Amino acid sequence: MSTTAPPLPPAHGAAATAVAAERRWTIAVGVIIALLVLMMVVTALHWASMPPSRVETIDVKTLHLRGEFVENNLGTALDPDGKVVVRLVAQQYSFVPACIVVPAGMPVTFRGTASDAIHGFIVGRTNANTMLVPGFVATFTTTFHATGEQLMPCHEYCGTGHEAMWAHVQIVPAQDFLNRARGGERVDCVAR
Ligand SMILES: [Cu+2]
C-alpha cells in the first residue's frame, strides 16, 4: 500500500513573484556583463590606438655578455654630456652594484633591468621607485636633495630570498661625486 501526498495547490501569486524577480536579476546581470565587455572593448581600442610612448627592450640572455649592462659598465657614470646615469641589474637576490653612489642636487637618471624574475626598488623615502622586468629597461630621472645613506630594498616579491634583497645608496656632495667620476670610470661604494 502506498500513500501519495496530494499535489500542492498551485501557488500562482508566489510563483509569479519568483519569476518576476528572476527576470529582474537576469536583466541586471546581463547589463553588468554587457558593461564589463564594453569596458574591455573600449580599453583595448584605446590601448591599440595609443600604445605606450617608450618601451625599451633588451635581450636577457646576452645581458651579461655585451651591451650597456655588462658588469664593468654598472654603477654611476658621468656621461660626456654631463648627465649622471646609474646603471644597475637586479637578480635573485641582489642588486649589482649593491652600493650605489649618486650626487646630491643633480638630476640622476636610473637605467635598470632584471636578469631572472620581476624585481623593483625604492630608495629610502624618496620618489625613486620602479619595477625591473626581465627583457625591459626601466628608466627614470630624479634628484636627491639631502646627502646621506639610504636603503634600497627590492619591493616586488621575487622568491624565497626576497626579504634579504637590499642595496645601499650613498648620496654625496656633487663636487665629491664629480671628482670621483670625472675620469670616466663607473663609481660605486661596494666594499672590495
Ligand atoms: Cu627582488
PDB file of C-alpha atoms in Angstrom, residues 19-182:
ATOM      1  CA  VAL A  19       9.548  34.515 -11.935  1.00  0.00           C
ATOM      2  CA  ALA A  20       9.420  38.314 -11.977  1.00  0.00           C
ATOM      3  CA  ALA A  21      12.329  38.509  -9.501  1.00  0.00           C
ATOM      4  CA  GLU A  22      14.379  36.045 -11.579  1.00  0.00           C
ATOM      5  CA  ARG A  23      13.692  38.103 -14.687  1.00  0.00           C
ATOM      6  CA  ARG A  24      14.832  41.304 -12.972  1.00  0.00           C
ATOM      7  CA  TRP A  25      18.081  39.635 -11.851  1.00  0.00           C
ATOM      8  CA  THR A  26      18.615  38.218 -15.343  1.00  0.00           C
ATOM      9  CA  ILE A  27      18.353  41.716 -16.756  1.00  0.00           C
ATOM     10  CA  ALA A  28      20.615  43.199 -14.051  1.00  0.00           C
ATOM     11  CA  VAL A  29      23.320  40.546 -14.566  1.00  0.00           C
ATOM     12  CA  GLY A  30      23.021  40.912 -18.330  1.00  0.00           C
ATOM     13  CA  VAL A  31      23.550  44.674 -18.037  1.00  0.00           C
ATOM     14  CA  ILE A  32      26.601  44.160 -15.764  1.00  0.00           C
ATOM     15  CA  ILE A  33      28.153  41.653 -18.209  1.00  0.00           C
ATOM     16  CA  ALA A  34      27.472  43.980 -21.144  1.00  0.00           C
ATOM     17  CA  LEU A  35      29.147  46.871 -19.254  1.00  0.00           C
ATOM     18  CA  LEU A  36      32.217  44.748 -18.480  1.00  0.00           C
ATOM     19  CA  VAL A  37      32.522  43.636 -22.104  1.00  0.00           C
ATOM     20  CA  LEU A  38      32.120  47.254 -23.220  1.00  0.00           C
ATOM     21  CA  MET A  39      34.899  48.312 -20.822  1.00  0.00           C
ATOM     22  CA  MET A  40      37.209  45.646 -22.281  1.00  0.00           C
ATOM     23  CA  VAL A  41      36.444  46.707 -25.841  1.00  0.00           C
ATOM     24  CA  VAL A  42      36.911  50.425 -25.132  1.00  0.00           C
ATOM     25  CA  THR A  43      40.167  49.800 -23.201  1.00  0.00           C
ATOM     26  CA  ALA A  44      41.538  47.518 -25.927  1.00  0.00           C
ATOM     27  CA  LEU A  45      40.737  50.041 -28.660  1.00  0.00           C
ATOM     28  CA  HIS A  46      42.229  52.878 -26.612  1.00  0.00           C
ATOM     29  CA  TRP A  47      45.481  50.958 -25.967  1.00  0.00           C
ATOM     30  CA  ALA A  48      45.646  49.877 -29.603  1.00  0.00           C
ATOM     31  CA  SER A  49      45.344  53.473 -30.781  1.00  0.00           C
ATOM     32  CA  MET A  50      47.697  54.915 -28.112  1.00  0.00           C
ATOM     33  CA  PRO A  51      50.497  52.426 -27.377  1.00  0.00           C
ATOM     34  CA  PRO A  52      52.970  53.309 -24.574  1.00  0.00           C
ATOM     35  CA  SER A  53      55.316  56.003 -25.843  1.00  0.00           C
ATOM     36  CA  ARG A  54      58.626  54.467 -24.859  1.00  0.00           C
ATOM     37  CA  VAL A  55      59.162  50.756 -24.405  1.00  0.00           C
ATOM     38  CA  GLU A  56      62.800  49.735 -24.414  1.00  0.00           C
ATOM     39  CA  THR A  57      63.504  46.035 -24.665  1.00  0.00           C
ATOM     40  CA  ILE A  58      66.730  44.123 -24.063  1.00  0.00           C
ATOM     41  CA  ASP A  59      67.800  40.515 -24.548  1.00  0.00           C
ATOM     42  CA  VAL A  60      68.054  38.855 -21.131  1.00  0.00           C
ATOM     43  CA  LYS A  61      70.215  36.023 -22.493  1.00  0.00           C
ATOM     44  CA  THR A  62      73.069  38.345 -23.512  1.00  0.00           C
ATOM     45  CA  LEU A  63      72.701  40.911 -20.731  1.00  0.00           C
ATOM     46  CA  HIS A  64      75.969  39.889 -19.058  1.00  0.00           C
ATOM     47  CA  LEU A  65      77.874  39.397 -22.315  1.00  0.00           C
ATOM     48  CA  ARG A  66      77.523  42.596 -24.263  1.00  0.00           C
ATOM     49  CA  GLY A  67      75.849  45.962 -24.299  1.00  0.00           C
ATOM     50  CA  GLU A  68      75.017  48.503 -21.697  1.00  0.00           C
ATOM     51  CA  PHE A  69      74.534  46.157 -18.740  1.00  0.00           C
ATOM     52  CA  VAL A  70      77.826  44.234 -18.750  1.00  0.00           C
ATOM     53  CA  GLU A  71      79.319  44.131 -15.261  1.00  0.00           C
ATOM     54  CA  ASN A  72      82.056  46.728 -15.725  1.00  0.00           C
ATOM     55  CA  ASN A  73      79.549  49.275 -17.046  1.00  0.00           C
ATOM     56  CA  LEU A  74      77.327  49.036 -13.959  1.00  0.00           C
ATOM     57  CA  GLY A  75      77.397  51.749 -11.335  1.00  0.00           C
ATOM     58  CA  THR A  76      77.193  55.514 -11.697  1.00  0.00           C
ATOM     59  CA  ALA A  77      78.694  57.215 -14.726  1.00  0.00           C
ATOM     60  CA  LEU A  78      79.198  60.831 -15.644  1.00  0.00           C
ATOM     61  CA  ASP A  79      78.351  60.775 -19.324  1.00  0.00           C
ATOM     62  CA  PRO A  80      80.279  63.051 -21.724  1.00  0.00           C
ATOM     63  CA  ASP A  81      77.241  65.334 -21.971  1.00  0.00           C
ATOM     64  CA  GLY A  82      77.312  65.858 -18.190  1.00  0.00           C
ATOM     65  CA  LYS A  83      74.385  63.562 -17.397  1.00  0.00           C
ATOM     66  CA  VAL A  84      74.653  61.334 -14.345  1.00  0.00           C
ATOM     67  CA  VAL A  85      73.460  57.801 -15.164  1.00  0.00           C
ATOM     68  CA  VAL A  86      73.128  54.895 -12.745  1.00  0.00           C
ATOM     69  CA  ARG A  87      73.063  51.502 -14.447  1.00  0.00           C
ATOM     70  CA  LEU A  88      72.015  48.519 -12.377  1.00  0.00           C
ATOM     71  CA  VAL A  89      70.857  44.932 -12.724  1.00  0.00           C
ATOM     72  CA  ALA A  90      68.570  43.123 -10.293  1.00  0.00           C
ATOM     73  CA  GLN A  91      68.828  39.380  -9.878  1.00  0.00           C
ATOM     74  CA  GLN A  92      67.757  36.805  -7.321  1.00  0.00           C
ATOM     75  CA  TYR A  93      68.680  38.055  -4.669  1.00  0.00           C
ATOM     76  CA  SER A  94      70.835  41.124  -5.045  1.00  0.00           C
ATOM     77  CA  PHE A  95      71.353  44.347  -6.923  1.00  0.00           C
ATOM     78  CA  VAL A  96      74.509  44.957  -8.918  1.00  0.00           C
ATOM     79  CA  PRO A  97      76.105  47.150  -7.730  1.00  0.00           C
ATOM     80  CA  ALA A  98      74.987  46.565  -4.144  1.00  0.00           C
ATOM     81  CA  CYS A  99      76.074  50.057  -3.099  1.00  0.00           C
ATOM     82  CA  ILE A 100      75.260  52.983  -5.375  1.00  0.00           C
ATOM     83  CA  VAL A 101      76.772  56.480  -5.240  1.00  0.00           C
ATOM     84  CA  VAL A 102      74.808  59.483  -6.502  1.00  0.00           C
ATOM     85  CA  PRO A 103      75.426  63.220  -6.259  1.00  0.00           C
ATOM     86  CA  ALA A 104      73.072  65.477  -4.299  1.00  0.00           C
ATOM     87  CA  GLY A 105      71.301  68.290  -6.114  1.00  0.00           C
ATOM     88  CA  MET A 106      71.905  66.980  -9.647  1.00  0.00           C
ATOM     89  CA  PRO A 107      69.452  65.134 -11.886  1.00  0.00           C
ATOM     90  CA  VAL A 108      70.274  61.420 -11.784  1.00  0.00           C
ATOM     91  CA  THR A 109      68.953  59.031 -14.423  1.00  0.00           C
ATOM     92  CA  PHE A 110      68.481  55.411 -13.401  1.00  0.00           C
ATOM     93  CA  ARG A 111      68.593  52.708 -16.051  1.00  0.00           C
ATOM     94  CA  GLY A 112      67.891  49.243 -14.748  1.00  0.00           C
ATOM     95  CA  THR A 113      66.777  45.810 -15.773  1.00  0.00           C
ATOM     96  CA  ALA A 114      66.381  42.336 -14.274  1.00  0.00           C
ATOM     97  CA  SER A 115      68.065  39.120 -15.294  1.00  0.00           C
ATOM     98  CA  ASP A 116      65.678  36.494 -13.928  1.00  0.00           C
ATOM     99  CA  ALA A 117      62.422  37.484 -12.219  1.00  0.00           C
ATOM    100  CA  ILE A 118      60.496  40.704 -11.704  1.00  0.00           C
ATOM    101  CA  HIS A 119      62.178  42.880  -9.106  1.00  0.00           C
ATOM    102  CA  GLY A 120      61.804  46.507  -8.119  1.00  0.00           C
ATOM    103  CA  PHE A 121      63.250  49.072  -5.780  1.00  0.00           C
ATOM    104  CA  ILE A 122      62.568  52.212  -3.854  1.00  0.00           C
ATOM    105  CA  VAL A 123      65.309  54.458  -2.484  1.00  0.00           C
ATOM    106  CA  GLY A 124      64.563  55.287   1.144  1.00  0.00           C
ATOM    107  CA  ARG A 125      61.676  57.719   1.381  1.00  0.00           C
ATOM    108  CA  THR A 126      62.467  59.426  -1.917  1.00  0.00           C
ATOM    109  CA  ASN A 127      60.347  59.187  -5.047  1.00  0.00           C
ATOM    110  CA  ALA A 128      62.943  56.949  -6.762  1.00  0.00           C
ATOM    111  CA  ASN A 129      60.784  53.894  -7.276  1.00  0.00           C
ATOM    112  CA  THR A 130      60.414  51.481 -10.187  1.00  0.00           C
ATOM    113  CA  MET A 131      59.819  47.906 -11.249  1.00  0.00           C
ATOM    114  CA  LEU A 132      62.568  45.983 -13.037  1.00  0.00           C
ATOM    115  CA  VAL A 133      61.174  43.481 -15.515  1.00  0.00           C
ATOM    116  CA  PRO A 134      63.313  40.947 -17.415  1.00  0.00           C
ATOM    117  CA  GLY A 135      63.559  41.946 -21.058  1.00  0.00           C
ATOM    118  CA  PHE A 136      62.801  45.623 -20.459  1.00  0.00           C
ATOM    119  CA  VAL A 137      64.867  48.645 -19.453  1.00  0.00           C
ATOM    120  CA  ALA A 138      63.302  50.841 -16.768  1.00  0.00           C
ATOM    121  CA  THR A 139      64.369  54.476 -16.851  1.00  0.00           C
ATOM    122  CA  PHE A 140      63.550  57.461 -14.688  1.00  0.00           C
ATOM    123  CA  THR A 141      65.276  60.646 -13.639  1.00  0.00           C
ATOM    124  CA  THR A 142      65.176  62.119 -10.171  1.00  0.00           C
ATOM    125  CA  THR A 143      67.153  64.499  -7.974  1.00  0.00           C
ATOM    126  CA  PHE A 144      68.263  63.680  -4.430  1.00  0.00           C
ATOM    127  CA  HIS A 145      68.460  66.747  -2.247  1.00  0.00           C
ATOM    128  CA  ALA A 146      69.832  65.551   1.096  1.00  0.00           C
ATOM    129  CA  THR A 147      73.194  63.841   1.432  1.00  0.00           C
ATOM    130  CA  GLY A 148      73.420  60.648   3.450  1.00  0.00           C
ATOM    131  CA  GLU A 149      72.835  56.946   3.095  1.00  0.00           C
ATOM    132  CA  GLN A 150      69.511  55.415   2.068  1.00  0.00           C
ATOM    133  CA  LEU A 151      68.380  51.815   1.960  1.00  0.00           C
ATOM    134  CA  MET A 152      67.140  50.437  -1.350  1.00  0.00           C
ATOM    135  CA  PRO A 153      65.059  47.286  -0.835  1.00  0.00           C
ATOM    136  CA  CYS A 154      63.559  45.093  -3.531  1.00  0.00           C
ATOM    137  CA  HIS A 155      59.836  45.739  -3.326  1.00  0.00           C
ATOM    138  CA  GLU A 156      58.488  43.153  -5.758  1.00  0.00           C
ATOM    139  CA  TYR A 157      58.243  39.677  -4.239  1.00  0.00           C
ATOM    140  CA  CYS A 158      60.806  37.705  -6.247  1.00  0.00           C
ATOM    141  CA  GLY A 159      61.275  34.414  -4.414  1.00  0.00           C
ATOM    142  CA  THR A 160      62.440  32.902  -1.145  1.00  0.00           C
ATOM    143  CA  GLY A 161      65.368  35.326  -0.717  1.00  0.00           C
ATOM    144  CA  HIS A 162      63.322  38.426  -1.440  1.00  0.00           C
ATOM    145  CA  GLU A 163      63.400  39.856   2.072  1.00  0.00           C
ATOM    146  CA  ALA A 164      67.208  39.825   2.049  1.00  0.00           C
ATOM    147  CA  MET A 165      67.470  41.721  -1.237  1.00  0.00           C
ATOM    148  CA  TRP A 166      68.808  45.181  -0.485  1.00  0.00           C
ATOM    149  CA  ALA A 167      71.226  47.729  -1.832  1.00  0.00           C
ATOM    150  CA  HIS A 168      72.525  50.938  -0.270  1.00  0.00           C
ATOM    151  CA  VAL A 169      72.529  54.364  -1.880  1.00  0.00           C
ATOM    152  CA  GLN A 170      75.077  56.953  -0.778  1.00  0.00           C
ATOM    153  CA  ILE A 171      74.075  60.494  -1.672  1.00  0.00           C
ATOM    154  CA  VAL A 172      77.280  62.544  -1.649  1.00  0.00           C
ATOM    155  CA  PRO A 173      78.003  66.231  -2.288  1.00  0.00           C
ATOM    156  CA  ALA A 174      78.003  66.886  -6.035  1.00  0.00           C
ATOM    157  CA  GLN A 175      81.633  68.014  -6.043  1.00  0.00           C
ATOM    158  CA  ASP A 176      82.794  64.786  -4.364  1.00  0.00           C
ATOM    159  CA  PHE A 177      80.961  62.772  -6.970  1.00  0.00           C
ATOM    160  CA  LEU A 178      82.323  64.817  -9.869  1.00  0.00           C
ATOM    161  CA  ASN A 179      85.862  64.382  -8.558  1.00  0.00           C
ATOM    162  CA  ARG A 180      85.435  60.599  -8.486  1.00  0.00           C
ATOM    163  CA  ALA A 181      83.587  60.239 -11.791  1.00  0.00           C
ATOM    164  CA  ARG A 182      85.418  62.743 -13.951  1.00  0.00           C
TER     165      ARG A 182
END
